[in-house]
Each structure stands twice: as structure tokens, then as C-alpha cells.
Short mmCIF file of C-alpha atoms in Angstrom, two decimals:
data_model
loop_
_atom_site.label_atom_id
_atom_site.label_comp_id
_atom_site.label_asym_id
_atom_site.label_seq_id
_atom_site.Cartn_x
_atom_site.Cartn_y
_atom_site.Cartn_z
CA MET L 4 -12.83 -8.35 12.43
CA ALA L 5 -12.89 -7.14 8.74
CA GLY L 6 -15.34 -7.72 6.02
CA ASP L 7 -18.32 -6.36 4.02
CA ALA L 8 -21.42 -7.63 5.83
CA ALA L 9 -22.79 -4.47 7.28
CA HIS L 10 -22.94 -1.80 4.50
CA VAL L 11 -23.03 1.95 5.60
CA HIS L 12 -22.77 2.78 1.94
CA SER L 13 -23.87 1.72 -1.55
CA PRO L 14 -22.35 -1.77 -2.38
CA PHE L 15 -21.80 -0.46 -5.89
CA GLY L 16 -18.59 -1.75 -7.36
CA GLY L 17 -17.84 -4.00 -4.44
CA GLN L 18 -15.88 -1.16 -2.86
CA GLY L 19 -16.74 -2.24 0.76
CA LEU L 20 -15.30 -5.76 -0.12
CA ASN L 21 -12.14 -4.24 -1.50
CA VAL L 22 -11.73 -2.07 1.54
CA GLY L 23 -12.40 -4.96 3.85
CA LEU L 24 -9.65 -7.05 2.17
CA LEU L 25 -7.11 -4.20 2.43
CA ASP L 26 -8.14 -3.61 6.01
CA ALA L 27 -7.41 -7.19 6.84
CA VAL L 28 -3.97 -7.20 5.08
CA ASN L 29 -3.02 -3.83 6.80
CA LEU L 30 -3.92 -5.19 10.22
CA GLY L 31 -2.83 -8.81 9.86
CA TRP L 32 1.05 -8.41 9.92
CA LYS L 33 0.72 -5.75 12.64
CA LEU L 34 -1.29 -8.17 14.93
CA ALA L 35 1.19 -10.93 14.22
CA ALA L 36 4.19 -8.62 15.24
CA VAL L 37 2.35 -7.60 18.47
CA VAL L 38 1.26 -11.17 19.36
CA CYS L 39 4.78 -12.51 18.82
CA ASP L 40 6.14 -9.71 21.20
CA ARG L 41 8.31 -8.23 18.23
CA MET L 42 6.54 -4.87 18.41
CA PRO L 43 4.59 -2.86 21.06
CA GLU L 44 0.77 -2.58 20.99
CA SER L 45 1.21 1.14 19.77
CA LEU L 46 1.84 -0.28 16.26
CA LEU L 47 -1.82 -1.30 16.08
CA ASP L 48 -2.64 2.56 16.36
CA SER L 49 -1.34 2.82 12.81
CA TYR L 50 -4.13 0.64 11.55
CA THR L 51 -6.85 3.37 12.29
CA GLU L 52 -4.44 6.17 11.29
CA GLU L 53 -3.89 4.58 7.82
CA ARG L 54 -7.25 2.90 7.18
CA HIS L 55 -9.87 5.32 8.56
CA PRO L 56 -9.16 8.00 5.95
CA ILE L 57 -9.54 5.47 3.28
CA ALA L 58 -12.93 4.21 4.58
CA ALA L 59 -14.10 7.97 4.72
CA ARG L 60 -12.93 8.32 1.07
CA VAL L 61 -15.06 5.31 0.03
CA LEU L 62 -18.03 6.76 1.69
CA ALA L 63 -17.56 9.93 -0.37
CA ASN L 64 -16.94 7.97 -3.57
CA THR L 65 -20.05 5.89 -3.10
CA ARG L 66 -22.23 8.94 -2.31
CA ALA L 67 -21.08 10.45 -5.53
CA GLN L 68 -21.83 7.35 -7.50
CA VAL L 69 -25.37 7.26 -6.00
CA ALA L 70 -25.95 10.92 -6.94
CA LEU L 71 -25.03 10.09 -10.51
CA MET L 72 -27.96 7.77 -10.69
CA ARG L 73 -30.48 10.57 -10.11
CA PRO L 74 -32.95 10.83 -13.04
CA ASP L 75 -32.92 14.51 -13.77
CA VAL L 76 -31.51 16.70 -16.45
CA MET L 77 -28.59 18.19 -14.44
CA THR L 78 -27.46 14.76 -13.57
CA ASP L 79 -27.58 13.52 -17.22
CA ALA L 80 -25.24 16.42 -17.97
CA LEU L 81 -22.96 15.35 -15.20
CA ARG L 82 -23.05 11.69 -16.30
CA GLU L 83 -22.01 12.67 -19.79
CA ILE L 84 -19.01 14.54 -18.40
CA VAL L 85 -18.01 11.46 -16.24
CA ALA L 86 -18.36 9.26 -19.30
CA ASP L 87 -16.02 11.47 -21.33
CA LEU L 88 -13.50 11.29 -18.55
CA MET L 89 -13.76 7.51 -18.41
CA SER L 90 -13.17 7.41 -22.14
CA LEU L 91 -9.57 8.63 -21.50
CA ASP L 92 -6.84 6.20 -20.49
CA GLU L 93 -5.99 8.39 -17.32
CA GLY L 94 -9.77 8.60 -16.44
CA THR L 95 -10.25 4.84 -16.81
CA ARG L 96 -7.10 4.21 -14.54
CA TYR L 97 -8.27 6.84 -12.06
CA PHE L 98 -11.68 5.36 -11.65
CA GLY L 99 -10.52 1.72 -11.67
CA GLU L 100 -7.93 2.28 -9.05
CA MET L 101 -10.41 4.36 -6.93
CA ILE L 102 -13.02 1.53 -6.98
CA SER L 103 -10.57 -1.30 -6.48
CA GLY L 104 -9.21 0.54 -3.38
CA ILE L 105 -5.65 0.62 -4.55
CA ARG L 106 -5.49 4.37 -5.31
CA ILE L 107 -4.35 5.36 -1.82
CA ARG L 108 -1.45 6.83 -0.11
CA TYR L 109 -0.90 6.55 3.65
CA ASP L 110 0.67 9.55 5.30
CA LEU L 111 3.99 8.06 6.63
CA GLY L 112 5.77 11.44 7.00
CA SER L 113 7.86 11.24 3.92
CA ASP L 114 8.08 13.56 0.90
CA HIS L 115 8.98 10.85 -1.41
CA PRO L 116 6.09 10.22 -3.89
CA SER L 117 6.26 6.52 -3.52
CA VAL L 118 6.23 6.23 0.27
CA GLY L 119 2.75 5.35 1.62
CA ARG L 120 1.55 3.93 -1.67
CA LEU L 121 0.92 0.25 -2.37
CA SER L 122 3.53 -1.30 -4.51
CA GLY L 123 2.34 -3.17 -7.57
CA ASN L 124 4.07 -6.39 -8.62
CA PHE L 125 7.10 -6.14 -10.86
CA ALA L 126 10.01 -8.28 -12.06
CA LEU L 127 13.29 -8.13 -10.28
CA GLY L 128 16.70 -7.71 -11.85
CA ASP L 129 19.15 -10.27 -13.40
CA ASP L 130 20.36 -11.46 -10.03
CA CYS L 131 16.81 -12.65 -9.23
CA ALA L 132 15.95 -14.08 -12.57
CA GLU L 133 12.41 -15.33 -13.09
CA THR L 134 11.14 -13.85 -10.04
CA THR L 135 8.87 -10.98 -8.99
CA LEU L 136 8.40 -8.85 -6.03
CA PHE L 137 5.22 -10.67 -4.93
CA ASP L 138 7.26 -14.04 -5.20
CA GLN L 139 9.55 -12.68 -2.62
CA MET L 140 6.74 -11.70 -0.35
CA GLU L 141 5.07 -15.01 -0.14
CA ASP L 142 6.52 -15.97 3.36
CA GLY L 143 5.06 -12.69 4.97
CA ARG L 144 8.30 -10.93 5.49
CA ALA L 145 9.02 -7.38 4.31
CA VAL L 146 11.11 -6.84 1.28
CA LEU L 147 13.97 -4.52 0.65
CA VAL L 148 14.53 -3.92 -3.05
CA ASP L 149 18.13 -2.69 -3.12
CA ALA L 150 19.41 -0.70 -6.01
CA THR L 151 22.41 0.69 -3.86
CA ASP L 152 24.84 -1.93 -4.61
CA GLY L 153 24.44 -3.50 -1.32
CA ALA L 154 24.55 -0.48 1.04
CA ALA L 155 20.84 -0.67 1.93
CA SER L 156 20.96 -4.51 2.34
CA ALA L 157 23.97 -4.11 4.75
CA ILE L 158 21.66 -1.98 6.98
CA ALA L 159 18.59 -4.18 6.64
CA ALA L 160 20.70 -7.30 7.37
CA ARG L 161 20.24 -6.44 11.10
CA TRP L 162 16.51 -7.37 10.71
CA ASP L 163 17.33 -10.42 8.58
CA ILE L 164 14.55 -12.61 10.06
CA LEU L 165 11.93 -10.00 9.34
CA VAL L 166 13.27 -8.38 6.01
CA ARG L 167 14.30 -10.20 2.84
CA CYS L 168 16.83 -8.16 0.78
CA VAL L 169 16.75 -8.58 -2.93
CA PRO L 170 19.01 -6.77 -5.45
CA ARG L 171 17.82 -4.50 -8.30
CA ARG L 172 19.68 -2.98 -11.07
CA GLY L 173 18.54 0.48 -11.66
CA GLY L 174 15.38 2.23 -10.47
CA ALA L 175 14.49 3.04 -6.81
CA SER L 176 15.41 1.18 -3.73
CA LEU L 177 12.15 0.37 -1.84
CA LEU L 178 11.33 -0.96 1.68
CA ILE L 179 7.98 -2.74 1.31
CA ARG L 180 5.93 -3.80 4.24
CA PRO L 181 4.17 -7.18 4.39
CA ASP L 182 0.97 -5.40 3.22
CA ALA L 183 2.74 -4.16 0.14
CA CYS L 184 2.90 -0.62 1.41
CA ILE L 185 6.20 1.15 0.49
CA ALA L 186 7.63 2.30 3.86
CA TRP L 187 10.84 3.92 2.53
CA ALA L 188 12.17 4.88 -0.86
CA ALA L 189 15.32 6.48 -2.42
CA ASP L 190 15.92 7.25 -6.03
CA ASP L 191 19.73 7.05 -5.66
CA ALA L 192 22.34 5.44 -3.44
CA ASP L 193 21.39 7.47 -0.39
CA THR L 194 20.19 5.28 2.44
CA THR L 195 19.12 8.18 4.67
CA GLY L 196 16.05 7.22 6.69
CA LEU L 197 16.15 3.47 6.06
CA ASP L 198 17.39 2.71 9.56
CA ALA L 199 14.56 4.72 11.01
CA ALA L 200 11.97 3.31 8.89
CA LEU L 201 13.14 -0.33 9.71
CA THR L 202 13.05 0.50 13.38
CA ARG L 203 9.59 2.07 13.10
CA TRP L 204 7.92 -0.76 11.38
CA PHE L 205 10.05 -3.79 12.55
CA GLY L 206 11.33 -2.73 16.01
CA PRO L 207 14.93 -2.48 17.21
CA ALA L 208 17.62 -4.34 15.10
CA MET L 209 18.04 -7.89 16.01
CA GLN L 210 21.85 -7.98 15.45
#
């Protein structure tokens, strides 16, 4: 269902493989939710809505990379500029994230800059000593990282089988889907929109 066997673009950098892995991660938890009758089939529509633009971007990226291999004077000049950009930390980060497939943002309808992006791994606060976000995601549940002194967790508790709540001292509160996509975020104690995000991605409250 997802993979890298039939290339429609250059395999340079393994970008098709990276996209295939992220496709599978994006779709897997949604299929599980539908098969287990926790969510309607309409949830699966979000797979195409989220992943198709990413695949289109990969096609554009690989076409640009192939164009940079042309043996002519004009492309030589362009290659030098790209090399200069890649010598900068920001340039290296940009191209690395682009090729790996993690420089993405799904349009989830939020103005918060973190919503729609994939969360990286990070250490959690003192109340969760010696643990990281990815440790908390191992059982396939969503994770609510709560920096609101429990206000957000009180809301998410109604989805307790599907969402694990973990405390955080300082920083943003984040609702992170099983595919590591940030579905909701708040930089202060405001929990506006959390209930709607939980319902959107995990169905009606169970309590």
C-alpha cells in the first residue's frame, strides 16, 4: 500500500523511500481507528489531503536536483550558489529536512506555527524523569503534552484510552497524533480548540 518500488521521479537521496515511510505512518493509525469503528471512514480522506501535496513537492524537488546535474556553464553557476547555501547551517538544515521528508506542514486549519508539523523527540519534564516524547508514544496512542497545570489533561481525560497525558513544565502544550503530527498547540494556559481537535482526530469523548 505504501513503498518505493515504482519510481515516478529520480531516486536521488532516497526521497521516495522517506515519503513512503511517512505515508505508511500517516495512514496506519487512521486505518486502525476506522477498522476498530472508533472513527468514520471520512477520516481516511485526510490521508490524501495531507500527503498528496507532500508527494507533489518531492516531485518538484527531484526535478530540481536532476536539473542541477546538467553539464553546462549556466548550471555550473547554479551549482556553486547551491553549494554556498549548503555551507550555511540554515542551508544544511533546510536541504537535510527537505530530502528526509520531515520539512512538512499539513494544513490543519490552525494559525499556530507548530500545528501540522511533525514533532521531533524531546525530553519531558521533572514529573516524567528519564523519559522522552517518543517513549510515551510507543503504544500507538496520541500524546497530550500538558503545560497548563492539568487544565488540558482534564479535557483529554475523556479520551483516556486513546490519548496519554503527560505533564510538562514550561514550553507549549501539544496534542500529538500517533504519526507525530502536532494536531493542537498552545503557548499559554489557554485550552481553546483542544476539545475540537480531540473530537476531530479521535472521535466523540468516551466519558
